[in-house]
Amino acid sequence: MKNSIYKKMEVLADSAKYDVSCSSSGSDSNYKTGELGATHKSGICHTYTADGRCVSLLKVLFTNHCIYDCSYCINRKSNDIRREAFTPRQLADITINFYKRNYIEGLFLSSGIVKDEDHTMNLILRALKILRHEYKFNGYIHVKLIPGSSDELIREVVALANRVSSNIELPSNKSLKLLAPNKTKEKVLQPLKYARDISLEKETKPIGMSTQLIVGATPESDKDILKLSSVLYDKALLKRVYYSAYIPVNDDKNLPAVITKPPLLREHRLYQADWLLRFYDFTWDEIVDEENPNLDEDVDPKTFWALQNLQYFPMEVNAASKDELLRIPGIGVRGVFKILKARRFKSLDFEDLKKLKISLKRARYFITCKGKYQKDVAFYKEDIKQAIVKPPQKKIIQPSLFDMDYSAITGEI
């Protein structure tokens, strides 16, 4: 029996590794006497919380059986792979045993679709009820909602989970029709819309929601991806969008030709652009547009925007507003507050910024201090980008024979 459970764990944990929407920006959990797993600002497996802690969770599929045949998915029904499934009791027992051994702080649970959507959602719900009601587990639980399941089942899961998600996977219905014919954008978003509406009800706990978009499996541009993310944020459907560089696991005529490596740098730039949307008050069409539909992989998105909009620069550090300072490449939210606080007492120069530990690697090309601009690089787009991408190397001056101190060699004083 133990070997059977271990094999299930091995298969279902490995099958879950491609889902990157497995993180939390923090979840509050109120401690209750006699209950397990009370946490403070806890997050998800192998990530960092707002207070700097690295936390972990059990990340598994309930089952890798699936009636869908998505081209990009290792668990699609047409693949000849080993299939496993937990029972609700098995999953609950494993989670509690791992928690008691201090292996995990919570659970991330996704699943293939077995029989139909409601059947699968009901199995997940039964596992959650055992954890919450029987074991009194008060720890973090993130559940992947099953698109197409009933509103009542979604309501019950939302009541028991700390976070829910539903993966859109691809940015357009055209791409979904090509690679995931059982899905539509509307079908995937419906559980999130209902979960949002539940959260807005009185006396209902707010719940974080997220989704995942695969990058590079279809021809959509960064503009298409960021526009979709922005709409989802604006409609309060999501707290996070996760971007996953396409990793080929199947041979399929509708998938891209063999790639030498996943587009990880593009994924990274999309995360940076997403940060600008959520925390820096940028709009998607400021970051990318018809003329520049894709991010520049050579520079971060804020620098990319600044280079396209040099008419706003250089900004005078001692006069710029908070919102203007936030637009300066290389200066983050903490740096802006340091500057605002320090300049109440004096006018700042470049040395003062260094003392405040403000990084000037990029910022120096977009600011003036007391009206002075750095003198090393001319204020032209091409010159600035070149200096950022390939900063000039400091020359190492080798001492000549006439400069050497021979006393170190001869022992003379």
mmCIF file of C-alpha atoms in Angstrom:
data_model
loop_
_atom_site.group_PDB
_atom_site.id
_atom_site.type_symbol
_atom_site.label_atom_id
_atom_site.label_comp_id
_atom_site.label_asym_id
_atom_site.label_seq_id
_atom_site.Cartn_x
_atom_site.Cartn_y
_atom_site.Cartn_z
ATOM 1 C CA MET A 1 0.000 0.000 0.000
ATOM 2 C CA LYS A 2 2.806 2.394 0.908
ATOM 3 C CA ASN A 3 4.611 1.709 -2.355
ATOM 4 C CA SER A 4 1.379 2.441 -4.214
ATOM 5 C CA ILE A 5 1.011 5.824 -2.494
ATOM 6 C CA TYR A 6 4.662 6.688 -3.132
ATOM 7 C CA LYS A 7 4.227 5.883 -6.815
ATOM 8 C CA LYS A 8 1.131 8.071 -6.994
ATOM 9 C CA MET A 9 3.045 10.903 -5.360
ATOM 10 C CA GLU A 10 5.923 10.521 -7.789
ATOM 11 C CA VAL A 11 3.671 10.550 -10.856
ATOM 12 C CA LEU A 12 1.212 13.257 -9.773
ATOM 13 C CA ALA A 13 3.837 15.613 -8.357
ATOM 14 C CA ASP A 14 5.851 15.349 -11.569
ATOM 15 C CA SER A 15 2.724 16.000 -13.651
ATOM 16 C CA ALA A 16 2.055 19.204 -11.707
ATOM 17 C CA LYS A 17 5.455 20.787 -12.334
ATOM 18 C CA TYR A 18 4.422 22.624 -15.502
ATOM 19 C CA ASP A 19 1.904 24.811 -13.688
ATOM 20 C CA VAL A 20 3.702 28.006 -12.617
ATOM 21 C CA SER A 21 0.648 29.772 -11.183
ATOM 22 C CA CYS A 22 1.683 28.460 -7.825
ATOM 23 C CA SER A 23 2.597 31.452 -5.738
ATOM 24 C CA SER A 24 1.096 33.795 -3.210
ATOM 25 C CA SER A 25 1.761 37.401 -2.450
ATOM 26 C CA GLY A 26 0.619 36.677 1.082
ATOM 27 C CA SER A 27 -2.436 35.252 2.767
ATOM 28 C CA ASP A 28 -3.731 36.022 6.221
ATOM 29 C CA SER A 29 -4.912 33.127 8.309
ATOM 30 C CA ASN A 30 -6.352 33.641 11.769
ATOM 31 C CA TYR A 31 -5.130 31.215 14.395
ATOM 32 C CA LYS A 32 -7.827 29.219 16.139
ATOM 33 C CA THR A 33 -7.159 27.061 19.174
ATOM 34 C CA GLY A 34 -7.007 23.378 18.346
ATOM 35 C CA GLU A 35 -6.519 23.882 14.595
ATOM 36 C CA LEU A 36 -3.467 23.148 12.460
ATOM 37 C CA GLY A 37 -1.575 25.265 10.011
ATOM 38 C CA ALA A 38 -2.232 28.828 11.169
ATOM 39 C CA THR A 39 0.054 31.070 9.170
ATOM 40 C CA HIS A 40 1.002 34.723 8.854
ATOM 41 C CA LYS A 41 1.653 36.158 5.382
ATOM 42 C CA SER A 42 2.387 32.693 4.127
ATOM 43 C CA GLY A 43 2.893 31.853 0.494
ATOM 44 C CA ILE A 44 3.458 29.050 -1.897
ATOM 45 C CA CYS A 45 6.098 26.419 -2.489
ATOM 46 C CA HIS A 46 9.665 27.618 -2.870
ATOM 47 C CA THR A 47 8.777 31.258 -3.080
ATOM 48 C CA TYR A 48 9.308 34.262 -0.840
ATOM 49 C CA THR A 49 6.641 36.039 1.164
ATOM 50 C CA ALA A 50 6.410 39.776 1.795
ATOM 51 C CA ASP A 51 8.340 39.318 5.057
ATOM 52 C CA GLY A 52 11.190 37.492 3.316
ATOM 53 C CA ARG A 53 10.430 33.900 4.345
ATOM 54 C CA CYS A 54 10.839 31.020 1.932
ATOM 55 C CA VAL A 55 7.842 28.713 2.192
ATOM 56 C CA SER A 56 6.808 25.441 0.626
ATOM 57 C CA LEU A 57 3.697 23.453 -0.136
ATOM 58 C CA LEU A 58 2.592 20.152 -1.490
ATOM 59 C CA LYS A 59 2.073 20.729 -5.211
ATOM 60 C CA VAL A 60 0.278 17.819 -6.897
ATOM 61 C CA LEU A 61 -2.463 16.870 -9.298
ATOM 62 C CA PHE A 62 -5.462 15.065 -7.879
ATOM 63 C CA THR A 63 -5.271 12.925 -11.003
ATOM 64 C CA ASN A 64 -3.489 13.003 -14.341
ATOM 65 C CA HIS A 65 -6.361 11.235 -16.083
ATOM 66 C CA CYS A 66 -7.879 13.742 -18.514
ATOM 67 C CA ILE A 67 -10.682 13.752 -21.069
ATOM 68 C CA TYR A 68 -9.175 16.832 -22.749
ATOM 69 C CA ASP A 69 -6.580 16.594 -25.520
ATOM 70 C CA CYS A 70 -4.669 19.895 -25.312
ATOM 71 C CA SER A 71 -1.698 19.742 -27.698
ATOM 72 C CA TYR A 72 0.808 21.284 -25.261
ATOM 73 C CA CYS A 73 -0.122 19.226 -22.168
ATOM 74 C CA ILE A 74 1.784 16.143 -21.038
ATOM 75 C CA ASN A 75 -1.421 14.769 -19.493
ATOM 76 C CA ARG A 76 -3.569 14.978 -22.630
ATOM 77 C CA LYS A 77 -5.742 11.919 -23.238
ATOM 78 C CA SER A 78 -3.880 10.859 -26.394
ATOM 79 C CA ASN A 79 -0.541 10.493 -24.577
ATOM 80 C CA ASP A 80 0.514 7.012 -23.524
ATOM 81 C CA ILE A 81 1.657 7.732 -19.974
ATOM 82 C CA ARG A 82 1.130 6.162 -16.572
ATOM 83 C CA ARG A 83 -2.144 7.374 -15.075
ATOM 84 C CA GLU A 84 -2.742 7.755 -11.343
ATOM 85 C CA ALA A 85 -5.353 9.275 -9.054
ATOM 86 C CA PHE A 86 -5.682 9.958 -5.339
ATOM 87 C CA THR A 87 -8.811 9.366 -3.365
ATOM 88 C CA PRO A 88 -9.980 12.396 -1.342
ATOM 89 C CA ARG A 89 -8.905 10.594 1.867
ATOM 90 C CA GLN A 90 -5.446 9.758 0.516
ATOM 91 C CA LEU A 91 -4.768 13.333 -0.508
ATOM 92 C CA ALA A 92 -5.943 14.734 2.821
ATOM 93 C CA ASP A 93 -3.876 12.219 4.802
ATOM 94 C CA ILE A 94 -0.725 12.931 2.775
ATOM 95 C CA THR A 95 -1.139 16.692 3.215
ATOM 96 C CA ILE A 96 -1.562 16.416 6.982
ATOM 97 C CA ASN A 97 1.348 13.990 7.364
ATOM 98 C CA PHE A 98 3.626 16.261 5.349
ATOM 99 C CA TYR A 99 2.500 19.253 7.386
ATOM 100 C CA LYS A 100 3.111 17.533 10.731
ATOM 101 C CA ARG A 101 6.626 16.663 9.586
ATOM 102 C CA ASN A 102 7.209 20.324 8.732
ATOM 103 C CA TYR A 103 7.757 19.523 5.053
ATOM 104 C CA ILE A 104 5.072 21.949 3.872
ATOM 105 C CA GLU A 105 2.985 24.914 4.947
ATOM 106 C CA GLY A 106 0.111 24.351 2.565
ATOM 107 C CA LEU A 107 -1.307 22.686 -0.517
ATOM 108 C CA PHE A 108 -1.486 23.566 -4.211
ATOM 109 C CA LEU A 109 -4.002 21.274 -5.898
ATOM 110 C CA SER A 110 -4.743 20.989 -9.592
ATOM 111 C CA SER A 111 -6.175 18.129 -11.589
ATOM 112 C CA GLY A 112 -6.845 16.595 -14.946
ATOM 113 C CA ILE A 113 -10.505 16.153 -15.893
ATOM 114 C CA VAL A 114 -11.777 12.662 -15.114
ATOM 115 C CA LYS A 115 -15.257 11.601 -16.311
ATOM 116 C CA ASP A 116 -16.510 15.201 -16.419
ATOM 117 C CA GLU A 117 -15.914 18.627 -14.856
ATOM 118 C CA ASP A 118 -18.399 18.319 -11.977
ATOM 119 C CA HIS A 119 -17.178 14.853 -11.013
ATOM 120 C CA THR A 120 -13.591 16.119 -10.771
ATOM 121 C CA MET A 121 -14.538 19.279 -8.856
ATOM 122 C CA ASN A 122 -16.572 17.190 -6.417
ATOM 123 C CA LEU A 123 -13.591 14.915 -5.683
ATOM 124 C CA ILE A 124 -11.426 17.969 -4.939
ATOM 125 C CA LEU A 125 -14.150 19.407 -2.729
ATOM 126 C CA ARG A 126 -14.372 16.199 -0.711
ATOM 127 C CA ALA A 127 -10.623 16.313 -0.039
ATOM 128 C CA LEU A 128 -10.899 19.944 1.111
ATOM 129 C CA LYS A 129 -13.773 19.115 3.459
ATOM 130 C CA ILE A 130 -11.726 16.362 5.107
ATOM 131 C CA LEU A 131 -8.812 18.773 5.591
ATOM 132 C CA ARG A 132 -10.844 21.709 6.881
ATOM 133 C CA HIS A 133 -13.595 20.005 8.874
ATOM 134 C CA GLU A 134 -12.184 16.663 10.006
ATOM 135 C CA TYR A 135 -8.504 17.549 10.473
ATOM 136 C CA LYS A 136 -9.204 21.217 11.356
ATOM 137 C CA PHE A 137 -6.420 22.221 8.972
ATOM 138 C CA ASN A 138 -6.257 26.004 8.878
ATOM 139 C CA GLY A 139 -3.263 26.282 6.553
ATOM 140 C CA TYR A 140 -2.914 27.636 3.027
ATOM 141 C CA ILE A 141 -4.813 25.902 0.220
ATOM 142 C CA HIS A 142 -4.709 26.954 -3.437
ATOM 143 C CA VAL A 143 -7.136 25.146 -5.743
ATOM 144 C CA LYS A 144 -7.193 25.087 -9.508
ATOM 145 C CA LEU A 145 -10.875 25.474 -10.440
ATOM 146 C CA ILE A 146 -12.227 23.183 -13.138
ATOM 147 C CA PRO A 147 -13.672 25.177 -16.072
ATOM 148 C CA GLY A 148 -17.229 24.059 -16.792
ATOM 149 C CA SER A 149 -18.014 22.870 -13.268
ATOM 150 C CA SER A 150 -21.213 24.033 -11.583
ATOM 151 C CA ASP A 151 -21.533 27.336 -9.731
ATOM 152 C CA GLU A 152 -22.533 25.560 -6.523
ATOM 153 C CA LEU A 153 -19.368 23.437 -6.475
ATOM 154 C CA ILE A 154 -17.247 26.534 -7.159
ATOM 155 C CA ARG A 155 -18.972 28.353 -4.285
ATOM 156 C CA GLU A 156 -18.160 25.521 -1.863
ATOM 157 C CA VAL A 157 -14.517 25.326 -2.974
ATOM 158 C CA VAL A 158 -14.076 29.105 -2.713
ATOM 159 C CA ALA A 159 -15.398 28.956 0.851
ATOM 160 C CA LEU A 160 -12.677 26.458 1.812
ATOM 161 C CA ALA A 161 -9.679 27.714 -0.191
ATOM 162 C CA ASN A 162 -7.313 30.649 0.363
ATOM 163 C CA ARG A 163 -6.707 31.145 -3.347
ATOM 164 C CA VAL A 164 -8.205 29.810 -6.562
ATOM 165 C CA SER A 165 -7.064 29.945 -10.165
ATOM 166 C CA SER A 166 -8.150 28.897 -13.633
ATOM 167 C CA ASN A 167 -5.542 28.740 -16.376
ATOM 168 C CA ILE A 168 -6.328 30.583 -19.608
ATOM 169 C CA GLU A 169 -3.109 29.103 -21.038
ATOM 170 C CA LEU A 170 -3.332 30.851 -24.444
ATOM 171 C CA PRO A 171 -4.037 34.530 -25.167
ATOM 172 C CA SER A 172 -6.754 34.150 -27.821
ATOM 173 C CA ASN A 173 -9.733 31.989 -28.677
ATOM 174 C CA LYS A 174 -8.119 31.274 -32.045
ATOM 175 C CA SER A 175 -5.101 29.691 -30.348
ATOM 176 C CA LEU A 176 -7.283 27.832 -27.859
ATOM 177 C CA LYS A 177 -9.324 26.391 -30.712
ATOM 178 C CA LEU A 178 -6.125 25.239 -32.396
ATOM 179 C CA LEU A 179 -4.299 23.764 -29.386
ATOM 180 C CA ALA A 180 -6.994 23.224 -26.740
ATOM 181 C CA PRO A 181 -10.258 22.514 -28.569
ATOM 182 C CA ASN A 182 -12.127 21.624 -25.354
ATOM 183 C CA LYS A 183 -11.519 25.125 -23.931
ATOM 184 C CA THR A 184 -12.658 28.649 -24.675
ATOM 185 C CA LYS A 185 -11.598 31.845 -22.970
ATOM 186 C CA GLU A 186 -15.148 32.334 -21.684
ATOM 187 C CA LYS A 187 -15.269 28.811 -20.251
ATOM 188 C CA VAL A 188 -11.957 29.266 -18.435
ATOM 189 C CA LEU A 189 -12.854 32.715 -17.081
ATOM 190 C CA GLN A 190 -16.332 31.792 -15.884
ATOM 191 C CA PRO A 191 -15.128 30.161 -12.596
ATOM 192 C CA LEU A 192 -13.027 33.268 -11.855
ATOM 193 C CA LYS A 193 -15.947 35.600 -12.554
ATOM 194 C CA TYR A 194 -18.162 33.623 -10.205
ATOM 195 C CA ALA A 195 -15.438 33.450 -7.540
ATOM 196 C CA ARG A 196 -15.024 37.236 -7.811
ATOM 197 C CA ASP A 197 -18.757 37.779 -7.381
ATOM 198 C CA ILE A 198 -18.770 35.517 -4.331
ATOM 199 C CA SER A 199 -15.889 37.496 -2.811
ATOM 200 C CA LEU A 200 -17.832 40.734 -3.252
ATOM 201 C CA GLU A 201 -20.759 39.433 -1.228
ATOM 202 C CA LYS A 202 -21.211 40.718 2.308
ATOM 203 C CA GLU A 203 -19.686 38.657 5.111
ATOM 204 C CA THR A 204 -17.640 36.678 2.596
ATOM 205 C CA LYS A 205 -13.865 36.472 2.848
ATOM 206 C CA PRO A 206 -11.941 38.011 -0.060
ATOM 207 C CA ILE A 207 -10.015 35.448 -2.082
ATOM 208 C CA GLY A 208 -7.009 35.843 -4.343
ATOM 209 C CA MET A 209 -7.294 34.598 -7.925
ATOM 210 C CA SER A 210 -4.701 33.936 -10.600
ATOM 211 C CA THR A 211 -4.182 32.437 -14.037
ATOM 212 C CA GLN A 212 -1.372 31.211 -16.285
ATOM 213 C CA LEU A 213 -0.479 32.167 -19.850
ATOM 214 C CA ILE A 214 1.898 30.089 -21.960
ATOM 215 C CA VAL A 215 4.459 32.237 -23.790
ATOM 216 C CA GLY A 216 5.797 31.188 -27.169
ATOM 217 C CA ALA A 217 3.493 28.291 -28.097
ATOM 218 C CA THR A 218 1.425 30.540 -30.381
ATOM 219 C CA PRO A 219 2.236 33.648 -32.451
ATOM 220 C CA GLU A 220 0.603 36.271 -30.204
ATOM 221 C CA SER A 221 2.799 39.279 -29.434
ATOM 222 C CA ASP A 222 3.692 40.698 -26.032
ATOM 223 C CA LYS A 223 1.121 43.396 -26.786
ATOM 224 C CA ASP A 224 -1.625 40.763 -27.057
ATOM 225 C CA ILE A 225 -0.538 39.147 -23.800
ATOM 226 C CA LEU A 226 -0.193 42.366 -21.773
ATOM 227 C CA LYS A 227 -3.474 43.750 -23.121
ATOM 228 C CA LEU A 228 -5.270 40.616 -21.926
ATOM 229 C CA SER A 229 -3.546 40.750 -18.527
ATOM 230 C CA SER A 230 -4.487 44.410 -18.120
ATOM 231 C CA VAL A 231 -8.157 43.710 -18.904
ATOM 232 C CA LEU A 232 -8.224 40.887 -16.354
ATOM 233 C CA TYR A 233 -6.699 43.128 -13.682
ATOM 234 C CA ASP A 234 -9.085 45.984 -14.476
ATOM 235 C CA LYS A 235 -12.094 43.692 -14.118
ATOM 236 C CA ALA A 236 -10.820 42.575 -10.698
ATOM 237 C CA LEU A 237 -10.752 38.981 -11.920
ATOM 238 C CA LEU A 238 -7.153 38.353 -10.912
ATOM 239 C CA LYS A 239 -4.530 39.195 -8.360
ATOM 240 C CA ARG A 240 -1.752 37.681 -10.473
ATOM 241 C CA VAL A 241 -1.078 36.556 -14.002
ATOM 242 C CA TYR A 242 1.715 34.015 -14.334
ATOM 243 C CA TYR A 243 3.704 33.652 -17.532
ATOM 244 C CA SER A 244 5.163 30.293 -18.492
ATOM 245 C CA ALA A 245 7.792 29.965 -21.217
ATOM 246 C CA TYR A 246 6.673 27.246 -23.629
ATOM 247 C CA ILE A 247 8.468 23.958 -23.016
ATOM 248 C CA PRO A 248 7.811 21.311 -25.698
ATOM 249 C CA VAL A 249 6.707 18.027 -24.139
ATOM 250 C CA ASN A 250 4.667 16.640 -27.057
ATOM 251 C CA ASP A 251 5.085 16.174 -30.787
ATOM 252 C CA ASP A 252 2.138 17.828 -32.510
ATOM 253 C CA LYS A 253 1.680 19.378 -35.937
ATOM 254 C CA ASN A 254 0.009 22.444 -34.395
ATOM 255 C CA LEU A 255 2.878 23.197 -32.022
ATOM 256 C CA PRO A 256 5.931 25.298 -32.956
ATOM 257 C CA ALA A 257 8.860 23.600 -34.623
ATOM 258 C CA VAL A 258 11.515 22.235 -32.294
ATOM 259 C CA ILE A 259 13.046 25.064 -30.292
ATOM 260 C CA THR A 260 16.564 25.044 -28.911
ATOM 261 C CA LYS A 261 15.550 26.573 -25.611
ATOM 262 C CA PRO A 262 12.396 27.935 -23.919
ATOM 263 C CA PRO A 263 11.861 31.727 -24.259
ATOM 264 C CA LEU A 264 12.837 32.351 -20.644
ATOM 265 C CA LEU A 265 14.122 35.901 -21.202
ATOM 266 C CA ARG A 266 10.842 36.858 -22.863
ATOM 267 C CA GLU A 267 8.999 35.362 -19.890
ATOM 268 C CA HIS A 268 11.165 37.444 -17.556
ATOM 269 C CA ARG A 269 10.464 40.672 -19.472
ATOM 270 C CA LEU A 270 6.711 39.965 -19.343
ATOM 271 C CA TYR A 271 6.904 39.583 -15.566
ATOM 272 C CA GLN A 272 8.712 42.929 -15.362
ATOM 273 C CA ALA A 273 6.081 44.569 -17.572
ATOM 274 C CA ASP A 274 3.336 42.998 -15.462
ATOM 275 C CA TRP A 275 4.959 44.600 -12.400
ATOM 276 C CA LEU A 276 4.684 47.998 -14.107
ATOM 277 C CA LEU A 277 0.975 47.391 -14.699
ATOM 278 C CA ARG A 278 0.280 46.433 -11.099
ATOM 279 C CA PHE A 279 2.530 48.731 -9.083
ATOM 280 C CA TYR A 280 3.740 51.614 -11.259
ATOM 281 C CA ASP A 281 0.489 52.821 -12.854
ATOM 282 C CA PHE A 282 1.602 52.047 -16.384
ATOM 283 C CA THR A 283 -1.016 51.103 -18.955
ATOM 284 C CA TRP A 284 -0.366 48.270 -21.377
ATOM 285 C CA ASP A 285 -0.362 50.590 -24.406
ATOM 286 C CA GLU A 286 2.384 52.715 -22.857
ATOM 287 C CA ILE A 287 4.644 49.678 -22.622
ATOM 288 C CA VAL A 288 3.882 48.153 -26.045
ATOM 289 C CA ASP A 289 2.019 49.450 -29.083
ATOM 290 C CA GLU A 290 1.456 48.791 -32.775
ATOM 291 C CA GLU A 291 4.913 50.078 -33.664
ATOM 292 C CA ASN A 292 6.602 48.086 -30.893
ATOM 293 C CA PRO A 293 4.365 45.041 -30.244
ATOM 294 C CA ASN A 294 7.110 43.097 -28.468
ATOM 295 C CA LEU A 295 9.314 44.033 -25.547
ATOM 296 C CA ASP A 296 13.000 44.648 -26.127
ATOM 297 C CA GLU A 297 14.825 41.714 -24.563
ATOM 298 C CA ASP A 298 18.022 43.774 -24.259
ATOM 299 C CA VAL A 299 16.556 46.146 -21.647
ATOM 300 C CA ASP A 300 13.882 46.017 -18.957
ATOM 301 C CA PRO A 301 10.401 47.338 -19.902
ATOM 302 C CA LYS A 302 10.700 50.587 -17.922
ATOM 303 C CA THR A 303 13.965 51.432 -19.667
ATOM 304 C CA PHE A 304 12.350 50.397 -22.965
ATOM 305 C CA TRP A 305 9.505 52.867 -22.311
ATOM 306 C CA ALA A 306 11.887 55.641 -21.240
ATOM 307 C CA LEU A 307 14.013 55.277 -24.373
ATOM 308 C CA GLN A 308 10.866 55.644 -26.489
ATOM 309 C CA ASN A 309 9.821 58.736 -24.499
ATOM 310 C CA LEU A 310 12.968 60.783 -23.959
ATOM 311 C CA GLN A 311 10.849 63.956 -24.131
ATOM 312 C CA TYR A 312 10.030 63.391 -20.441
ATOM 313 C CA PHE A 313 13.696 63.215 -19.477
ATOM 314 C CA PRO A 314 16.033 64.035 -17.909
ATOM 315 C CA MET A 315 13.982 64.571 -14.761
ATOM 316 C CA GLU A 316 15.253 66.791 -11.984
ATOM 317 C CA VAL A 317 15.390 64.567 -8.903
ATOM 318 C CA ASN A 318 14.751 67.509 -6.564
ATOM 319 C CA ALA A 319 11.586 68.635 -8.371
ATOM 320 C CA ALA A 320 9.955 65.549 -9.868
ATOM 321 C CA SER A 321 6.717 64.302 -8.321
ATOM 322 C CA LYS A 322 6.292 60.856 -6.822
ATOM 323 C CA ASP A 323 4.583 59.561 -9.982
ATOM 324 C CA GLU A 324 7.357 61.008 -12.156
ATOM 325 C CA LEU A 325 10.101 59.482 -10.006
ATOM 326 C CA LEU A 326 8.445 56.078 -10.337
ATOM 327 C CA ARG A 327 8.940 56.300 -14.094
ATOM 328 C CA ILE A 328 12.714 56.667 -13.867
ATOM 329 C CA PRO A 329 14.487 53.430 -14.919
ATOM 330 C CA GLY A 330 16.370 51.792 -12.082
ATOM 331 C CA ILE A 331 14.487 53.555 -9.283
ATOM 332 C CA GLY A 332 11.910 51.437 -7.513
ATOM 333 C CA VAL A 333 9.182 52.192 -5.009
ATOM 334 C CA ARG A 334 11.518 52.101 -2.000
ATOM 335 C CA GLY A 335 14.019 54.338 -3.754
ATOM 336 C CA VAL A 336 11.301 56.885 -4.539
ATOM 337 C CA PHE A 337 10.260 57.100 -0.897
ATOM 338 C CA LYS A 338 13.892 57.502 0.168
ATOM 339 C CA ILE A 339 14.299 60.404 -2.261
ATOM 340 C CA LEU A 340 11.049 62.099 -1.204
ATOM 341 C CA LYS A 341 12.017 61.826 2.443
ATOM 342 C CA ALA A 342 15.630 62.986 2.011
ATOM 343 C CA ARG A 343 14.926 65.998 -0.180
ATOM 344 C CA ARG A 344 12.744 67.568 2.513
ATOM 345 C CA PHE A 345 15.987 68.418 4.271
ATOM 346 C CA LYS A 346 18.362 69.254 1.408
ATOM 347 C CA SER A 347 18.809 69.353 -2.346
ATOM 348 C CA LEU A 348 20.204 66.032 -3.487
ATOM 349 C CA ASP A 349 23.202 65.465 -5.727
ATOM 350 C CA PHE A 350 24.546 62.253 -7.247
ATOM 351 C CA GLU A 351 26.650 61.504 -4.172
ATOM 352 C CA ASP A 352 23.590 61.872 -1.947
ATOM 353 C CA LEU A 353 21.744 59.334 -4.091
ATOM 354 C CA LYS A 354 24.620 56.896 -3.722
ATOM 355 C CA LYS A 355 24.497 57.343 0.064
ATOM 356 C CA LEU A 356 20.778 56.550 -0.070
ATOM 357 C CA LYS A 357 21.771 53.353 -1.941
ATOM 358 C CA ILE A 358 19.864 54.391 -5.048
ATOM 359 C CA SER A 359 21.177 52.410 -8.001
ATOM 360 C CA LEU A 360 22.435 54.791 -10.673
ATOM 361 C CA LYS A 361 23.408 52.158 -13.220
ATOM 362 C CA ARG A 362 20.409 53.101 -15.388
ATOM 363 C CA ALA A 363 18.915 56.059 -13.555
ATOM 364 C CA ARG A 364 21.934 58.321 -14.131
ATOM 365 C CA TYR A 365 21.069 58.640 -17.827
ATOM 366 C CA PHE A 366 17.529 59.868 -17.103
ATOM 367 C CA ILE A 367 17.992 62.371 -14.260
ATOM 368 C CA THR A 368 19.634 65.625 -13.286
ATOM 369 C CA CYS A 369 20.685 66.563 -9.768
ATOM 370 C CA LYS A 370 20.716 70.287 -9.020
ATOM 371 C CA GLY A 371 20.483 70.808 -12.760
ATOM 372 C CA LYS A 372 23.575 68.726 -13.526
ATOM 373 C CA TYR A 373 23.532 65.778 -15.942
ATOM 374 C CA GLN A 374 26.110 63.008 -16.138
ATOM 375 C CA LYS A 375 28.826 63.773 -18.684
ATOM 376 C CA ASP A 376 29.892 60.309 -19.817
ATOM 377 C CA VAL A 377 27.142 59.590 -22.363
ATOM 378 C CA ALA A 378 25.342 61.956 -24.732
ATOM 379 C CA PHE A 379 21.592 62.312 -24.281
ATOM 380 C CA TYR A 380 20.608 60.281 -27.328
ATOM 381 C CA LYS A 381 18.530 57.106 -27.439
ATOM 382 C CA GLU A 382 21.165 54.965 -29.168
ATOM 383 C CA ASP A 383 24.002 56.203 -26.939
ATOM 384 C CA ILE A 384 22.051 55.618 -23.727
ATOM 385 C CA LYS A 385 20.902 52.142 -24.745
ATOM 386 C CA GLN A 386 24.433 51.174 -25.730
ATOM 387 C CA ALA A 387 25.761 52.392 -22.383
ATOM 388 C CA ILE A 388 23.121 50.381 -20.488
ATOM 389 C CA VAL A 389 23.410 47.199 -22.527
ATOM 390 C CA LYS A 390 27.194 47.289 -22.800
ATOM 391 C CA PRO A 391 28.565 49.601 -20.111
ATOM 392 C CA PRO A 392 32.089 50.818 -20.856
ATOM 393 C CA GLN A 393 34.751 48.726 -19.188
ATOM 394 C CA LYS A 394 37.049 50.461 -16.787
ATOM 395 C CA LYS A 395 40.586 50.458 -18.108
ATOM 396 C CA ILE A 396 43.049 48.566 -15.951
ATOM 397 C CA ILE A 397 46.322 50.465 -16.024
ATOM 398 C CA GLN A 398 49.284 48.158 -15.748
ATOM 399 C CA PRO A 399 52.210 49.750 -13.872
ATOM 400 C CA SER A 400 55.329 50.233 -15.971
ATOM 401 C CA LEU A 401 58.717 49.029 -14.884
ATOM 402 C CA PHE A 402 59.522 52.551 -13.758
ATOM 403 C CA ASP A 403 56.453 52.666 -11.457
ATOM 404 C CA MET A 404 57.124 49.403 -9.632
ATOM 405 C CA ASP A 405 58.209 49.417 -5.999
ATOM 406 C CA TYR A 406 61.356 47.289 -6.070
ATOM 407 C CA SER A 407 61.648 47.325 -2.300
ATOM 408 C CA ALA A 408 58.956 44.667 -2.161
ATOM 409 C CA ILE A 409 61.189 42.432 -4.274
ATOM 410 C CA THR A 410 64.630 43.281 -2.972
ATOM 411 C CA GLY A 411 63.692 43.780 0.657
ATOM 412 C CA GLU A 412 65.199 47.260 0.649
ATOM 413 C CA ILE A 413 63.669 49.928 2.857
#
